[in-house]
mmCIF file of C-alpha atoms and ligand atoms in Angstrom:
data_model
loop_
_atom_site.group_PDB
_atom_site.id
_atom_site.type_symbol
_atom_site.label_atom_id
_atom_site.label_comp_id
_atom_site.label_asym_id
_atom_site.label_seq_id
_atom_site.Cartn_x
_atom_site.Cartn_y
_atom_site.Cartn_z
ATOM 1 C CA UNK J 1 -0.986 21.372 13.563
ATOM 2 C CA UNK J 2 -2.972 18.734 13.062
ATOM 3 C CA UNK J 3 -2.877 15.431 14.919
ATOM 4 C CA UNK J 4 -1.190 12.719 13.283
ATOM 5 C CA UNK J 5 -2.038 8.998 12.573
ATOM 6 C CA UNK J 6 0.077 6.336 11.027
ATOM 7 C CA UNK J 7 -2.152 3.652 9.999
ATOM 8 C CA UNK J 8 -0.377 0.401 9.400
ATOM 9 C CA UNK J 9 -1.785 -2.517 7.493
ATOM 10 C CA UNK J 10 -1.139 -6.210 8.437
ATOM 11 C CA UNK J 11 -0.841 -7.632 4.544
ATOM 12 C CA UNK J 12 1.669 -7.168 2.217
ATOM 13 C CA UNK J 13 -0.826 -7.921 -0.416
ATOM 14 C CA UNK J 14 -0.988 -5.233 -3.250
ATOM 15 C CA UNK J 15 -4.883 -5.279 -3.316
ATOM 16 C CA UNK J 16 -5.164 -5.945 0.574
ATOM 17 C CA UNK J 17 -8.403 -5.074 1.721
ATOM 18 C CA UNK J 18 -7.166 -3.800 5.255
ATOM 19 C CA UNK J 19 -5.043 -1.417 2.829
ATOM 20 C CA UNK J 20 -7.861 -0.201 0.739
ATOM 21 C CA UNK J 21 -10.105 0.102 4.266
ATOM 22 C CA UNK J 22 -6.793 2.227 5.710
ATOM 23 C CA UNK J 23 -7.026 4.866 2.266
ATOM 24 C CA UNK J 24 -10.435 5.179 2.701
ATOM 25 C CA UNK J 25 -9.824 6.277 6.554
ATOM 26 C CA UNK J 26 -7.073 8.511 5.255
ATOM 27 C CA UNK J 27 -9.453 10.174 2.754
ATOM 28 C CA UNK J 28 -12.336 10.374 5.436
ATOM 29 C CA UNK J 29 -9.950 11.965 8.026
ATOM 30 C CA UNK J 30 -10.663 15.449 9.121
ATOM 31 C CA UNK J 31 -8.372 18.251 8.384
ATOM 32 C CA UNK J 32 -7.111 18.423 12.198
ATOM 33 C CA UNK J 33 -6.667 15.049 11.792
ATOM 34 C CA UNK J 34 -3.744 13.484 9.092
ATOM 35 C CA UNK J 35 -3.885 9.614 8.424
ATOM 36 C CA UNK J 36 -0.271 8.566 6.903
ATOM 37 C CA UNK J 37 -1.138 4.885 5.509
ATOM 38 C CA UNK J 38 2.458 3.085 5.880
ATOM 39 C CA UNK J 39 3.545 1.500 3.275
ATOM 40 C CA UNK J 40 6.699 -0.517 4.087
ATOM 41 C CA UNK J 41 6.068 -3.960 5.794
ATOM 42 C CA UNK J 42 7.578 -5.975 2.695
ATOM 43 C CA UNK J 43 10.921 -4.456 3.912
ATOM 44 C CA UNK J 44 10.709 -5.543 7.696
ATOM 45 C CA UNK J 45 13.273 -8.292 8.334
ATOM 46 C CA UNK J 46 12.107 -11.233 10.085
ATOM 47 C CA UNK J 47 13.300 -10.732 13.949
ATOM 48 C CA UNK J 48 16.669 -12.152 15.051
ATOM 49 C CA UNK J 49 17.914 -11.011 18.289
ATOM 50 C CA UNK J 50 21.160 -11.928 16.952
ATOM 51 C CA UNK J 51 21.003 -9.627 14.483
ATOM 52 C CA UNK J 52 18.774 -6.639 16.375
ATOM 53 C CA UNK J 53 21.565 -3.970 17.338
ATOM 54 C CA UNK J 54 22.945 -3.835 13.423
ATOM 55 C CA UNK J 55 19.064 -3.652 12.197
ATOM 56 C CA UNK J 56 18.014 -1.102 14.206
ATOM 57 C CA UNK J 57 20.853 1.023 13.960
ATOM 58 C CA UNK J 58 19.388 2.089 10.412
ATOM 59 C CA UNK J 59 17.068 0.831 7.591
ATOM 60 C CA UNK J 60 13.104 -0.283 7.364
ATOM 61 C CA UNK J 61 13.183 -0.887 11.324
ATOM 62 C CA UNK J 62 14.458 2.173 12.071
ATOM 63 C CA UNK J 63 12.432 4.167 10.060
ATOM 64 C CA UNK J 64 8.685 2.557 11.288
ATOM 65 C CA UNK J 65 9.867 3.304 14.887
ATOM 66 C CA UNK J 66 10.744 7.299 13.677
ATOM 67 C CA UNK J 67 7.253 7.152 12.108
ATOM 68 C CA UNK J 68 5.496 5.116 14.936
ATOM 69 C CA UNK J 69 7.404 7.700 17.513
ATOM 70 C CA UNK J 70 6.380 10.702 15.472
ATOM 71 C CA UNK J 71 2.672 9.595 15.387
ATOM 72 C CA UNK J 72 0.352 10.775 18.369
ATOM 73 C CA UNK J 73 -1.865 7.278 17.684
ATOM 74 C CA UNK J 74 -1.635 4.336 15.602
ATOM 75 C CA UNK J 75 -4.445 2.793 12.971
ATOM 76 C CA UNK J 76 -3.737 -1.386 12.803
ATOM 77 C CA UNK J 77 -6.010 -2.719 10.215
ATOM 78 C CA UNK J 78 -5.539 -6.486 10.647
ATOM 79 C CA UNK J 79 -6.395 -9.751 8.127
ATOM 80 C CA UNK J 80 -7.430 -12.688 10.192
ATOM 81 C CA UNK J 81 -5.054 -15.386 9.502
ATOM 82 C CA UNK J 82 -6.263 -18.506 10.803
ATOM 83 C CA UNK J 83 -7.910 -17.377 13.841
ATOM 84 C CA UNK J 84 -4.881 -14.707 14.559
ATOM 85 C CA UNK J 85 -2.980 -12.066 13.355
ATOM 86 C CA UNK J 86 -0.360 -12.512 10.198
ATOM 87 C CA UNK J 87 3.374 -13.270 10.918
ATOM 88 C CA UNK J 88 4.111 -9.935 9.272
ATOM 89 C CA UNK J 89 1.766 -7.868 11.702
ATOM 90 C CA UNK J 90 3.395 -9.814 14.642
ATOM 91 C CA UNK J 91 6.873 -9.361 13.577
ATOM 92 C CA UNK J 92 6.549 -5.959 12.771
ATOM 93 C CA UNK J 93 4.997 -5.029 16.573
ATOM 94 C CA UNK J 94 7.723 -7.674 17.943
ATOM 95 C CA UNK J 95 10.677 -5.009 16.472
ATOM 96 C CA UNK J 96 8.702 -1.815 17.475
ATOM 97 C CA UNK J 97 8.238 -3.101 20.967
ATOM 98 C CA UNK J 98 11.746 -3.447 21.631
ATOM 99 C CA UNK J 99 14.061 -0.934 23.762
ATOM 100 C CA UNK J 100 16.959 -1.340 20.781
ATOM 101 C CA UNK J 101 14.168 0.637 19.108
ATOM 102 C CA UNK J 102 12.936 3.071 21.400
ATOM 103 C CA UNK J 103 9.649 0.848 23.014
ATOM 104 C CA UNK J 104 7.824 3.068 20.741
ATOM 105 C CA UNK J 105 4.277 1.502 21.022
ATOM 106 C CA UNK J 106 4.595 2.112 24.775
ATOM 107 C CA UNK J 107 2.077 4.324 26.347
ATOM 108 C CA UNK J 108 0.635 4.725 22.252
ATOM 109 C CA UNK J 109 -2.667 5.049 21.806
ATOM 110 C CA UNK J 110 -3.765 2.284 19.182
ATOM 111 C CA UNK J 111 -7.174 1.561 17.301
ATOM 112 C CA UNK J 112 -7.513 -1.752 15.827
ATOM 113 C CA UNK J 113 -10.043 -2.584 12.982
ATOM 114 C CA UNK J 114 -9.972 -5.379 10.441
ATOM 115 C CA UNK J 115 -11.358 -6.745 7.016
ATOM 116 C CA UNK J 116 -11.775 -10.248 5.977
ATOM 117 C CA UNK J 117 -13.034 -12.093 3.143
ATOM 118 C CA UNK J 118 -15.123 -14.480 5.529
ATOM 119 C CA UNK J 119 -18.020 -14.344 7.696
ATOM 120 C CA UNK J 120 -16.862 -12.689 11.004
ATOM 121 C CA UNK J 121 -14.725 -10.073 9.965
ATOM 122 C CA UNK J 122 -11.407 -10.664 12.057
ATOM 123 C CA UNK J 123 -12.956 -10.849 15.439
ATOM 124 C CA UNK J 124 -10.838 -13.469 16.563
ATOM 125 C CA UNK J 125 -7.807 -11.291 14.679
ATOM 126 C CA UNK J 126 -8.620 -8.303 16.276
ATOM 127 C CA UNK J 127 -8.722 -9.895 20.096
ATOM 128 C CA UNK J 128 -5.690 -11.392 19.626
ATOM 129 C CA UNK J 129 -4.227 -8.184 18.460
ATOM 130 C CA UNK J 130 -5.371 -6.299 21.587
ATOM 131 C CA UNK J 131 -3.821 -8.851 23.625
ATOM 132 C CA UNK J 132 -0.692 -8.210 22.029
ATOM 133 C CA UNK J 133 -0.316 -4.661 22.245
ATOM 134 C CA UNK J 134 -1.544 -5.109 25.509
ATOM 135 C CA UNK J 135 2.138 -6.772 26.534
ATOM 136 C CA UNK J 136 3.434 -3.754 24.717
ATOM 137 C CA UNK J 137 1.906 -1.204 26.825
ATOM 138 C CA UNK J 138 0.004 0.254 24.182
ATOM 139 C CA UNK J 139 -3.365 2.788 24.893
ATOM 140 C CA UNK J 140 -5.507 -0.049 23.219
ATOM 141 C CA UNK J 141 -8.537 2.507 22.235
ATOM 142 C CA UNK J 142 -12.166 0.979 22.937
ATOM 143 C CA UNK J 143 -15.318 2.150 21.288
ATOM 144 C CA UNK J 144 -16.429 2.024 17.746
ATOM 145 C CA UNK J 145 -15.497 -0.658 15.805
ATOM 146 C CA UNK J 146 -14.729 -2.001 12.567
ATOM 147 C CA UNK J 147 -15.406 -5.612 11.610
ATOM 148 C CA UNK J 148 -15.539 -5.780 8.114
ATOM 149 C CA UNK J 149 -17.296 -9.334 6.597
ATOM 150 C CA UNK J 150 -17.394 -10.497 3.138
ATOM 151 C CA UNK J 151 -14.745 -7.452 2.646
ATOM 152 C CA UNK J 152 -13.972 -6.960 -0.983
ATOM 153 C CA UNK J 153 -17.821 -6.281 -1.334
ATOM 154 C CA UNK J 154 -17.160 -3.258 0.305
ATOM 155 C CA UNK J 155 -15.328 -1.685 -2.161
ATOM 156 C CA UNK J 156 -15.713 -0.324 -6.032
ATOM 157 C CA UNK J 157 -13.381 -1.532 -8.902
ATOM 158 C CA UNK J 158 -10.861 1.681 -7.947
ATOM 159 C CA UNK J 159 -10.923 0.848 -4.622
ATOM 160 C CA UNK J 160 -12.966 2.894 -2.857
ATOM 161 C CA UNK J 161 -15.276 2.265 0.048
ATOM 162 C CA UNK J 162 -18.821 2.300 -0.725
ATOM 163 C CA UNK J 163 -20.533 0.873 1.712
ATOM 164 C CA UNK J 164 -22.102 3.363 3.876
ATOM 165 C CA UNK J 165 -22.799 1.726 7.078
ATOM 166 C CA UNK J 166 -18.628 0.761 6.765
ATOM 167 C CA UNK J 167 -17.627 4.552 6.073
ATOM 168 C CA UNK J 168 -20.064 5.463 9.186
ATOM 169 C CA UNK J 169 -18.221 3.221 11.623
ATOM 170 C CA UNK J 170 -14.577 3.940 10.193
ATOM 171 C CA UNK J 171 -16.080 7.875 10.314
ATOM 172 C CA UNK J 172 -16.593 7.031 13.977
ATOM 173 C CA UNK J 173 -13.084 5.141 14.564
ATOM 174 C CA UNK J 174 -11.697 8.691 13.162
ATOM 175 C CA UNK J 175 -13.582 10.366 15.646
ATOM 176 C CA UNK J 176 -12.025 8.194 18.409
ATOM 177 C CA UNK J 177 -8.491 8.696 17.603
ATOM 178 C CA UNK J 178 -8.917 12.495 17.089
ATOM 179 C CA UNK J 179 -10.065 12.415 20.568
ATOM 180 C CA UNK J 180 -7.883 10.012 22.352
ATOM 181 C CA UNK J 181 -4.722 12.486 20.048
ATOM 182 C CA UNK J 182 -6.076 15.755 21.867
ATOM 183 C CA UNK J 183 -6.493 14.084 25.296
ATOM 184 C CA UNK J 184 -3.280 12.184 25.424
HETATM 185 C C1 FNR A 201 -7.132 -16.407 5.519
HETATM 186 N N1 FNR A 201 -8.401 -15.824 5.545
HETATM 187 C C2 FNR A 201 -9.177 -15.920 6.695
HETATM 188 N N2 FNR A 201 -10.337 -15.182 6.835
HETATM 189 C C3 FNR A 201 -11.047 -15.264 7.998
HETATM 190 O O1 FNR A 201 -12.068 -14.592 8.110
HETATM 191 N N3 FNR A 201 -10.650 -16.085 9.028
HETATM 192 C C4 FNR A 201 -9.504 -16.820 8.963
HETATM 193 O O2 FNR A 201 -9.155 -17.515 9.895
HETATM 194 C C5 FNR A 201 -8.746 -16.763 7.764
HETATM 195 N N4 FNR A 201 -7.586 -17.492 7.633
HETATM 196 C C6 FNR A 201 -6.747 -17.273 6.582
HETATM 197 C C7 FNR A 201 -5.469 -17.863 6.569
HETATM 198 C C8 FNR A 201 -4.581 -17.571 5.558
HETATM 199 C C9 FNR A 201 -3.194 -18.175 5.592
HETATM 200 C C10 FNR A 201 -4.955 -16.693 4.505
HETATM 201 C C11 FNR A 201 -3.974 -16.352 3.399
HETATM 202 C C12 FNR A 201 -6.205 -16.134 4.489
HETATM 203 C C13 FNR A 201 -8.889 -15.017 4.407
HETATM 204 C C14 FNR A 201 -8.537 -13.536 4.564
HETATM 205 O O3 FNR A 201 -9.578 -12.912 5.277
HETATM 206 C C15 FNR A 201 -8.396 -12.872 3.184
HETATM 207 O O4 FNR A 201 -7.313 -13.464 2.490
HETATM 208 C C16 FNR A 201 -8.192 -11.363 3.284
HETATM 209 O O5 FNR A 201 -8.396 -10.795 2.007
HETATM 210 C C17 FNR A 201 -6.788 -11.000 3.780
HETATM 211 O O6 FNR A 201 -6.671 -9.610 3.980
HETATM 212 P P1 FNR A 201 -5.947 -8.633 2.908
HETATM 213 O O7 FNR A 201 -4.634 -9.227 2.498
HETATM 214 O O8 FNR A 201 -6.879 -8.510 1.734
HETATM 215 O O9 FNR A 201 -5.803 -7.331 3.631
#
């Protein structure tokens, strides 16, 4: 069987570029290698310990951790919200990283890239990110890497990706994960 990614974008923007840059990967993948782009962040409640046994019992939360669990590594394409990561993306990891949930990005191995509509292409995003799944315990993969600048450039009116030296380093990111799948 092949090995299986879930690749999870931080926007809930319908024409997010991190999405478009995630279907593109998906597209790319090799056949051993099966890139599920997520699709369900709109429906990820804001986190309330209060409220954390009842949400996870069933629902949005529960079903990312199934999928997350399922996966043998994760694809996080990350905006760069003011310097960091978007509430969404952090609130999302903040549920998955819980025991009421299974800890399920523990011991994960997790690529990070990133498109943004500005100049440095969610460096600072994609640091802070690593930190982050760095507390959860996450296999933060190193190695090629996607910084996408001036993003929407990158891509035709349908939404493809056309620019070749960006399809070379996602082809590359691919190529990572497959391995770090096998070995882990
Ligand atoms: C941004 N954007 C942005 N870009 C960047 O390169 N550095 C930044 O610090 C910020 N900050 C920022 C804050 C907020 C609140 C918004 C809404 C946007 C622009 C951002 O890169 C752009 O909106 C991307 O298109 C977002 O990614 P998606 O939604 O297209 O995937």
């Amino acid at each position: 069987p092949p090995c299986r990614v879930i690749a999870i974008a931080g926007s809930l923007r319908r024409d997010s570029i991190n999405r478009l840059l995630l279907r593109a990967a998906a597209e790319m993948a090799p056949t051993d290698l099966q890139v599920d782009v997520y699709d369900g962040l709109t429906a990820i409640p804001m986190f309330d310990e209060d409220s954390e046994k009842f949400m996870t019992a069933t629902g949005p939360v529960r079903a990312l951790a199934a999928q997350v669990s399922a996966a043998d590594a994760v694809l996080i394409a990350t905006p760069e919200y003011n310097h960091s990561i978007p509430g969404v993306l952090k609130n999302a990891i903040d549920w998955l990283s819980r025991g009421s949930i299974g800890d399920v990005l523990a011991g994960k191995p997790v690529a990070v890239i990133g498109a943004s509509t500005g100049r440095w292409g969610t460096r600072l995003a994609q640091t802070a990110l690593r930190q982050v799944l760095f507390a959860t315990g996450s296999v933060v993969l190193s190695g090629p890497a996607v910084y996408l600048n001036n993003g929407a450039a990158a891509f035709d009116a349908q939404g493809r990706l056309i620019d070749p030296a960006t399809r070379a380093s996602l082809g590359h990111v691919l190529d990572m994960m497959r391995r770090a799948s096998v070995t882990h």
